[in-house]
Amino acid sequence: MHFVREVEYLSEHKLLVSFEDGSRRQVDLLPHLNGPIFEPLKNIDNFKTVKVNPELDTIVWNNGADMSPDFLYEIGVSQAERGVR
């Protein structure tokens, strides 16, 4: 199981997520914002409220939405894989 340590908003619906193993992965969440809790996050102003909840070890938004850290890790593209440091 993975744990989110930091999150940084990049652009549109993309985040840079840092995990407990030291990896940093870029995630594009737009294709995954379905359902009543995630639909409001299609609005960029709502999406930008993302932060890490240290009690849950993952990212959360002001509307109560959160995402599994393992899911984020799985869909994320490693910065090393992208050739970016």
mmCIF file of N, CA and C in Angstrom:
data_model
loop_
_atom_site.group_PDB
_atom_site.id
_atom_site.type_symbol
_atom_site.label_atom_id
_atom_site.label_comp_id
_atom_site.label_asym_id
_atom_site.label_seq_id
_atom_site.Cartn_x
_atom_site.Cartn_y
_atom_site.Cartn_z
ATOM 1 N N MET A 1 0.847 -1.187 0.000
ATOM 2 C CA MET A 1 0.000 0.000 0.000
ATOM 3 C C MET A 1 0.886 1.243 0.000
ATOM 4 N N HIS A 2 0.484 2.216 -0.784
ATOM 5 C CA HIS A 2 1.246 3.462 -0.897
ATOM 6 C C HIS A 2 0.601 4.564 -0.074
ATOM 7 N N PHE A 3 1.404 5.582 0.210
ATOM 8 C CA PHE A 3 0.949 6.733 0.986
ATOM 9 C C PHE A 3 1.386 8.002 0.284
ATOM 10 N N VAL A 4 0.479 8.957 0.158
ATOM 11 C CA VAL A 4 0.801 10.245 -0.450
ATOM 12 C C VAL A 4 1.442 11.139 0.601
ATOM 13 N N ARG A 5 2.551 11.753 0.233
ATOM 14 C CA ARG A 5 3.250 12.667 1.139
ATOM 15 C C ARG A 5 3.087 14.136 0.737
ATOM 16 N N GLU A 6 3.033 14.398 -0.582
ATOM 17 C CA GLU A 6 2.890 15.779 -1.072
ATOM 18 C C GLU A 6 2.093 15.772 -2.367
ATOM 19 N N VAL A 7 1.439 16.893 -2.625
ATOM 20 C CA VAL A 7 0.741 17.061 -3.897
ATOM 21 C C VAL A 7 0.963 18.478 -4.387
ATOM 22 N N GLU A 8 1.108 18.605 -5.695
ATOM 23 C CA GLU A 8 1.310 19.906 -6.322
ATOM 24 C C GLU A 8 0.414 19.979 -7.554
ATOM 25 N N TYR A 9 -0.361 21.056 -7.637
ATOM 26 C CA TYR A 9 -1.188 21.281 -8.815
ATOM 27 C C TYR A 9 -0.271 21.657 -9.970
ATOM 28 N N LEU A 10 -0.460 21.043 -11.133
ATOM 29 C CA LEU A 10 0.352 21.357 -12.308
ATOM 30 C C LEU A 10 -0.421 22.210 -13.307
ATOM 31 N N SER A 11 -1.471 21.654 -13.882
ATOM 32 C CA SER A 11 -2.297 22.363 -14.866
ATOM 33 C C SER A 11 -3.530 21.528 -15.140
ATOM 34 N N GLU A 12 -4.546 22.184 -15.682
ATOM 35 C CA GLU A 12 -5.798 21.512 -16.004
ATOM 36 C C GLU A 12 -6.196 20.585 -14.850
ATOM 37 N N HIS A 13 -6.255 19.276 -15.084
ATOM 38 C CA HIS A 13 -6.615 18.325 -14.018
ATOM 39 C C HIS A 13 -5.446 17.402 -13.711
ATOM 40 N N LYS A 14 -4.244 17.978 -13.805
ATOM 41 C CA LYS A 14 -3.015 17.219 -13.579
ATOM 42 C C LYS A 14 -2.357 17.641 -12.277
ATOM 43 N N LEU A 15 -1.869 16.615 -11.566
ATOM 44 C CA LEU A 15 -1.188 16.823 -10.290
ATOM 45 C C LEU A 15 0.138 16.092 -10.303
ATOM 46 N N LEU A 16 1.078 16.605 -9.517
ATOM 47 C CA LEU A 16 2.312 15.898 -9.240
ATOM 48 C C LEU A 16 2.189 15.376 -7.817
ATOM 49 N N VAL A 17 2.208 14.054 -7.679
ATOM 50 C CA VAL A 17 1.987 13.413 -6.384
ATOM 51 C C VAL A 17 3.270 12.729 -5.946
ATOM 52 N N SER A 18 3.703 13.024 -4.712
ATOM 53 C CA SER A 18 4.891 12.388 -4.131
ATOM 54 C C SER A 18 4.449 11.321 -3.139
ATOM 55 N N PHE A 19 5.100 10.169 -3.217
ATOM 56 C CA PHE A 19 4.736 9.023 -2.393
ATOM 57 C C PHE A 19 5.814 8.694 -1.359
ATOM 58 N N GLU A 20 5.467 7.805 -0.433
ATOM 59 C CA GLU A 20 6.344 7.432 0.672
ATOM 60 C C GLU A 20 7.631 6.773 0.205
ATOM 61 N N ASP A 21 7.636 6.192 -0.978
ATOM 62 C CA ASP A 21 8.843 5.522 -1.475
ATOM 63 C C ASP A 21 9.780 6.487 -2.197
ATOM 64 N N GLY A 22 9.436 7.777 -2.179
ATOM 65 C CA GLY A 22 10.274 8.792 -2.811
ATOM 66 C C GLY A 22 9.923 9.047 -4.268
ATOM 67 N N SER A 23 9.029 8.261 -4.836
ATOM 68 C CA SER A 23 8.662 8.463 -6.240
ATOM 69 C C SER A 23 7.720 9.648 -6.368
ATOM 70 N N ARG A 24 7.796 10.268 -7.539
ATOM 71 C CA ARG A 24 6.908 11.382 -7.885
ATOM 72 C C ARG A 24 6.235 11.008 -9.186
ATOM 73 N N ARG A 25 4.905 11.076 -9.181
ATOM 74 C CA ARG A 25 4.138 10.654 -10.356
ATOM 75 C C ARG A 25 3.159 11.748 -10.768
ATOM 76 N N GLN A 26 3.099 11.961 -12.069
ATOM 77 C CA GLN A 26 2.121 12.906 -12.604
ATOM 78 C C GLN A 26 0.837 12.138 -12.900
ATOM 79 N N VAL A 27 -0.267 12.654 -12.388
ATOM 80 C CA VAL A 27 -1.558 12.023 -12.633
ATOM 81 C C VAL A 27 -2.486 13.004 -13.322
ATOM 82 N N ASP A 28 -3.193 12.502 -14.322
ATOM 83 C CA ASP A 28 -4.225 13.274 -15.010
ATOM 84 C C ASP A 28 -5.553 12.679 -14.558
ATOM 85 N N LEU A 29 -6.282 13.410 -13.751
ATOM 86 C CA LEU A 29 -7.489 12.876 -13.145
ATOM 87 C C LEU A 29 -8.767 13.147 -13.936
ATOM 88 N N LEU A 30 -8.706 13.944 -14.986
ATOM 89 C CA LEU A 30 -9.929 14.275 -15.723
ATOM 90 C C LEU A 30 -10.728 13.036 -16.140
ATOM 91 N N PRO A 31 -10.096 11.988 -16.675
ATOM 92 C CA PRO A 31 -10.891 10.819 -17.073
ATOM 93 C C PRO A 31 -11.529 10.076 -15.895
ATOM 94 N N HIS A 32 -11.149 10.422 -14.681
ATOM 95 C CA HIS A 32 -11.604 9.693 -13.498
ATOM 96 C C HIS A 32 -12.560 10.506 -12.623
ATOM 97 N N LEU A 33 -12.986 11.669 -13.108
ATOM 98 C CA LEU A 33 -13.863 12.537 -12.316
ATOM 99 C C LEU A 33 -15.329 12.291 -12.660
ATOM 100 N N ASN A 34 -15.784 11.099 -12.336
ATOM 101 C CA ASN A 34 -17.167 10.704 -12.613
ATOM 102 C C ASN A 34 -17.901 10.457 -11.305
ATOM 103 N N GLY A 35 -19.190 10.673 -11.321
ATOM 104 C CA GLY A 35 -20.013 10.441 -10.141
ATOM 105 C C GLY A 35 -20.221 11.715 -9.355
ATOM 106 N N PRO A 36 -21.203 11.707 -8.462
ATOM 107 C CA PRO A 36 -21.615 12.929 -7.767
ATOM 108 C C PRO A 36 -20.514 13.598 -6.936
ATOM 109 N N ILE A 37 -19.643 12.825 -6.320
ATOM 110 C CA ILE A 37 -18.604 13.437 -5.470
ATOM 111 C C ILE A 37 -17.466 14.033 -6.300
ATOM 112 N N PHE A 38 -17.206 13.454 -7.487
ATOM 113 C CA PHE A 38 -16.078 13.916 -8.306
ATOM 114 C C PHE A 38 -16.474 14.923 -9.378
ATOM 115 N N GLU A 39 -17.734 14.935 -9.790
ATOM 116 C CA GLU A 39 -18.202 15.841 -10.849
ATOM 117 C C GLU A 39 -17.847 17.311 -10.573
ATOM 118 N N PRO A 40 -18.022 17.812 -9.332
ATOM 119 C CA PRO A 40 -17.669 19.219 -9.067
ATOM 120 C C PRO A 40 -16.192 19.531 -9.287
ATOM 121 N N LEU A 41 -15.338 18.509 -9.287
ATOM 122 C CA LEU A 41 -13.901 18.732 -9.455
ATOM 123 C C LEU A 41 -13.526 19.002 -10.910
ATOM 124 N N LYS A 42 -14.471 18.855 -11.824
ATOM 125 C CA LYS A 42 -14.203 19.228 -13.210
ATOM 126 C C LYS A 42 -14.038 20.742 -13.320
ATOM 127 N N ASN A 43 -14.590 21.476 -12.349
ATOM 128 C CA ASN A 43 -14.377 22.921 -12.253
ATOM 129 C C ASN A 43 -12.973 23.127 -11.682
ATOM 130 N N ILE A 44 -12.128 23.824 -12.418
ATOM 131 C CA ILE A 44 -10.723 23.990 -12.032
ATOM 132 C C ILE A 44 -10.587 24.633 -10.656
ATOM 133 N N ASP A 45 -11.429 25.610 -10.335
ATOM 134 C CA ASP A 45 -11.328 26.255 -9.017
ATOM 135 C C ASP A 45 -11.535 25.241 -7.896
ATOM 136 N N ASN A 46 -12.481 24.328 -8.069
ATOM 137 C CA ASN A 46 -12.697 23.272 -7.081
ATOM 138 C C ASN A 46 -11.525 22.294 -7.070
ATOM 139 N N PHE A 47 -11.041 21.939 -8.254
ATOM 140 C CA PHE A 47 -9.947 20.976 -8.364
ATOM 141 C C PHE A 47 -8.690 21.482 -7.656
ATOM 142 N N LYS A 48 -8.444 22.775 -7.763
ATOM 143 C CA LYS A 48 -7.232 23.361 -7.165
ATOM 144 C C LYS A 48 -7.237 23.351 -5.637
ATOM 145 N N THR A 49 -8.345 22.995 -5.010
ATOM 146 C CA THR A 49 -8.387 22.951 -3.544
ATOM 147 C C THR A 49 -7.729 21.679 -3.005
ATOM 148 N N VAL A 50 -7.141 20.873 -3.870
ATOM 149 C CA VAL A 50 -6.519 19.605 -3.468
ATOM 150 C C VAL A 50 -5.445 19.833 -2.408
ATOM 151 N N LYS A 51 -5.383 18.908 -1.461
ATOM 152 C CA LYS A 51 -4.352 18.932 -0.420
ATOM 153 C C LYS A 51 -4.175 17.513 0.098
ATOM 154 N N VAL A 52 -3.102 17.303 0.849
ATOM 155 C CA VAL A 52 -2.858 16.002 1.466
ATOM 156 C C VAL A 52 -3.511 15.983 2.841
ATOM 157 N N ASN A 53 -4.236 14.915 3.110
ATOM 158 C CA ASN A 53 -4.763 14.682 4.453
ATOM 159 C C ASN A 53 -3.836 13.652 5.093
ATOM 160 N N PRO A 54 -3.004 14.077 6.073
ATOM 161 C CA PRO A 54 -2.027 13.160 6.665
ATOM 162 C C PRO A 54 -2.668 12.013 7.453
ATOM 163 N N GLU A 55 -3.896 12.179 7.882
ATOM 164 C CA GLU A 55 -4.570 11.087 8.594
ATOM 165 C C GLU A 55 -5.012 9.988 7.633
ATOM 166 N N LEU A 56 -5.353 10.378 6.406
ATOM 167 C CA LEU A 56 -5.777 9.408 5.397
ATOM 168 C C LEU A 56 -4.628 8.977 4.486
ATOM 169 N N ASP A 57 -3.514 9.728 4.526
ATOM 170 C CA ASP A 57 -2.348 9.464 3.672
ATOM 171 C C ASP A 57 -2.677 9.517 2.192
ATOM 172 N N THR A 58 -3.588 10.426 1.827
ATOM 173 C CA THR A 58 -3.923 10.605 0.425
ATOM 174 C C THR A 58 -4.388 12.044 0.193
ATOM 175 N N ILE A 59 -4.791 12.317 -1.049
ATOM 176 C CA ILE A 59 -5.257 13.654 -1.386
ATOM 177 C C ILE A 59 -6.758 13.759 -1.158
ATOM 178 N N VAL A 60 -7.170 14.968 -0.795
ATOM 179 C CA VAL A 60 -8.582 15.258 -0.553
ATOM 180 C C VAL A 60 -8.894 16.634 -1.123
ATOM 181 N N TRP A 61 -10.179 16.885 -1.304
ATOM 182 C CA TRP A 61 -10.648 18.190 -1.770
ATOM 183 C C TRP A 61 -11.646 18.744 -0.773
ATOM 184 N N ASN A 62 -11.921 20.033 -0.885
ATOM 185 C CA ASN A 62 -12.834 20.718 0.041
ATOM 186 C C ASN A 62 -14.239 20.134 0.052
ATOM 187 N N ASN A 63 -14.655 19.487 -1.048
ATOM 188 C CA ASN A 63 -16.017 18.940 -1.095
ATOM 189 C C ASN A 63 -16.115 17.546 -0.466
ATOM 190 N N GLY A 64 -15.001 17.044 0.095
ATOM 191 C CA GLY A 64 -15.012 15.745 0.753
ATOM 192 C C GLY A 64 -14.526 14.600 -0.114
ATOM 193 N N ALA A 65 -14.242 14.856 -1.375
ATOM 194 C CA ALA A 65 -13.737 13.804 -2.265
ATOM 195 C C ALA A 65 -12.310 13.434 -1.881
ATOM 196 N N ASP A 66 -11.979 12.161 -2.092
ATOM 197 C CA ASP A 66 -10.599 11.706 -1.936
ATOM 198 C C ASP A 66 -10.356 10.577 -2.928
ATOM 199 N N MET A 67 -9.089 10.223 -3.102
ATOM 200 C CA MET A 67 -8.741 9.141 -4.028
ATOM 201 C C MET A 67 -7.761 8.206 -3.346
ATOM 202 N N SER A 68 -7.899 6.937 -3.655
ATOM 203 C CA SER A 68 -7.005 5.923 -3.110
ATOM 204 C C SER A 68 -5.567 6.204 -3.530
ATOM 205 N N PRO A 69 -4.632 6.180 -2.589
ATOM 206 C CA PRO A 69 -3.233 6.395 -2.961
ATOM 207 C C PRO A 69 -2.715 5.307 -3.904
ATOM 208 N N ASP A 70 -3.186 4.080 -3.755
ATOM 209 C CA ASP A 70 -2.757 3.014 -4.663
ATOM 210 C C ASP A 70 -3.255 3.266 -6.087
ATOM 211 N N PHE A 71 -4.478 3.787 -6.210
ATOM 212 C CA PHE A 71 -5.014 4.140 -7.523
ATOM 213 C C PHE A 71 -4.173 5.250 -8.150
ATOM 214 N N LEU A 72 -3.839 6.272 -7.381
ATOM 215 C CA LEU A 72 -3.021 7.380 -7.885
ATOM 216 C C LEU A 72 -1.659 6.871 -8.356
ATOM 217 N N TYR A 73 -1.075 5.988 -7.577
ATOM 218 C CA TYR A 73 0.233 5.416 -7.921
ATOM 219 C C TYR A 73 0.133 4.637 -9.233
ATOM 220 N N GLU A 74 -0.927 3.862 -9.357
ATOM 221 C CA GLU A 74 -1.111 3.012 -10.535
ATOM 222 C C GLU A 74 -1.297 3.821 -11.812
ATOM 223 N N ILE A 75 -2.093 4.880 -11.759
ATOM 224 C CA ILE A 75 -2.363 5.658 -12.978
ATOM 225 C C ILE A 75 -1.304 6.715 -13.241
ATOM 226 N N GLY A 76 -0.470 6.981 -12.253
ATOM 227 C CA GLY A 76 0.536 8.030 -12.391
ATOM 228 C C GLY A 76 1.679 7.632 -13.306
ATOM 229 N N VAL A 77 2.261 8.636 -13.944
ATOM 230 C CA VAL A 77 3.432 8.444 -14.795
ATOM 231 C C VAL A 77 4.640 8.944 -14.025
ATOM 232 N N SER A 78 5.560 8.038 -13.785
ATOM 233 C CA SER A 78 6.771 8.391 -13.050
ATOM 234 C C SER A 78 7.508 9.504 -13.775
ATOM 235 N N GLN A 79 8.047 10.446 -13.025
ATOM 236 C CA GLN A 79 8.820 11.516 -13.642
ATOM 237 C C GLN A 79 10.042 10.962 -14.346
ATOM 238 N N ALA A 80 10.639 9.904 -13.820
ATOM 239 C CA ALA A 80 11.778 9.272 -14.483
ATOM 240 C C ALA A 80 11.366 8.675 -15.823
ATOM 241 N N GLU A 81 10.152 8.077 -15.870
ATOM 242 C CA GLU A 81 9.644 7.495 -17.114
ATOM 243 C C GLU A 81 9.404 8.549 -18.172
ATOM 244 N N ARG A 82 9.095 9.757 -17.738
ATOM 245 C CA ARG A 82 8.804 10.835 -18.676
ATOM 246 C C ARG A 82 10.075 11.564 -19.084
ATOM 247 N N GLY A 83 11.203 11.225 -18.452
ATOM 248 C CA GLY A 83 12.458 11.901 -18.766
ATOM 249 C C GLY A 83 12.570 13.259 -18.106
ATOM 250 N N VAL A 84 11.778 13.505 -17.084
ATOM 251 C CA VAL A 84 11.799 14.790 -16.372
ATOM 252 C C VAL A 84 12.338 14.545 -14.983
ATOM 253 N N ARG A 85 13.136 15.468 -14.508
ATOM 254 C CA ARG A 85 13.684 15.319 -13.147
ATOM 255 C C ARG A 85 13.073 16.323 -12.215
#
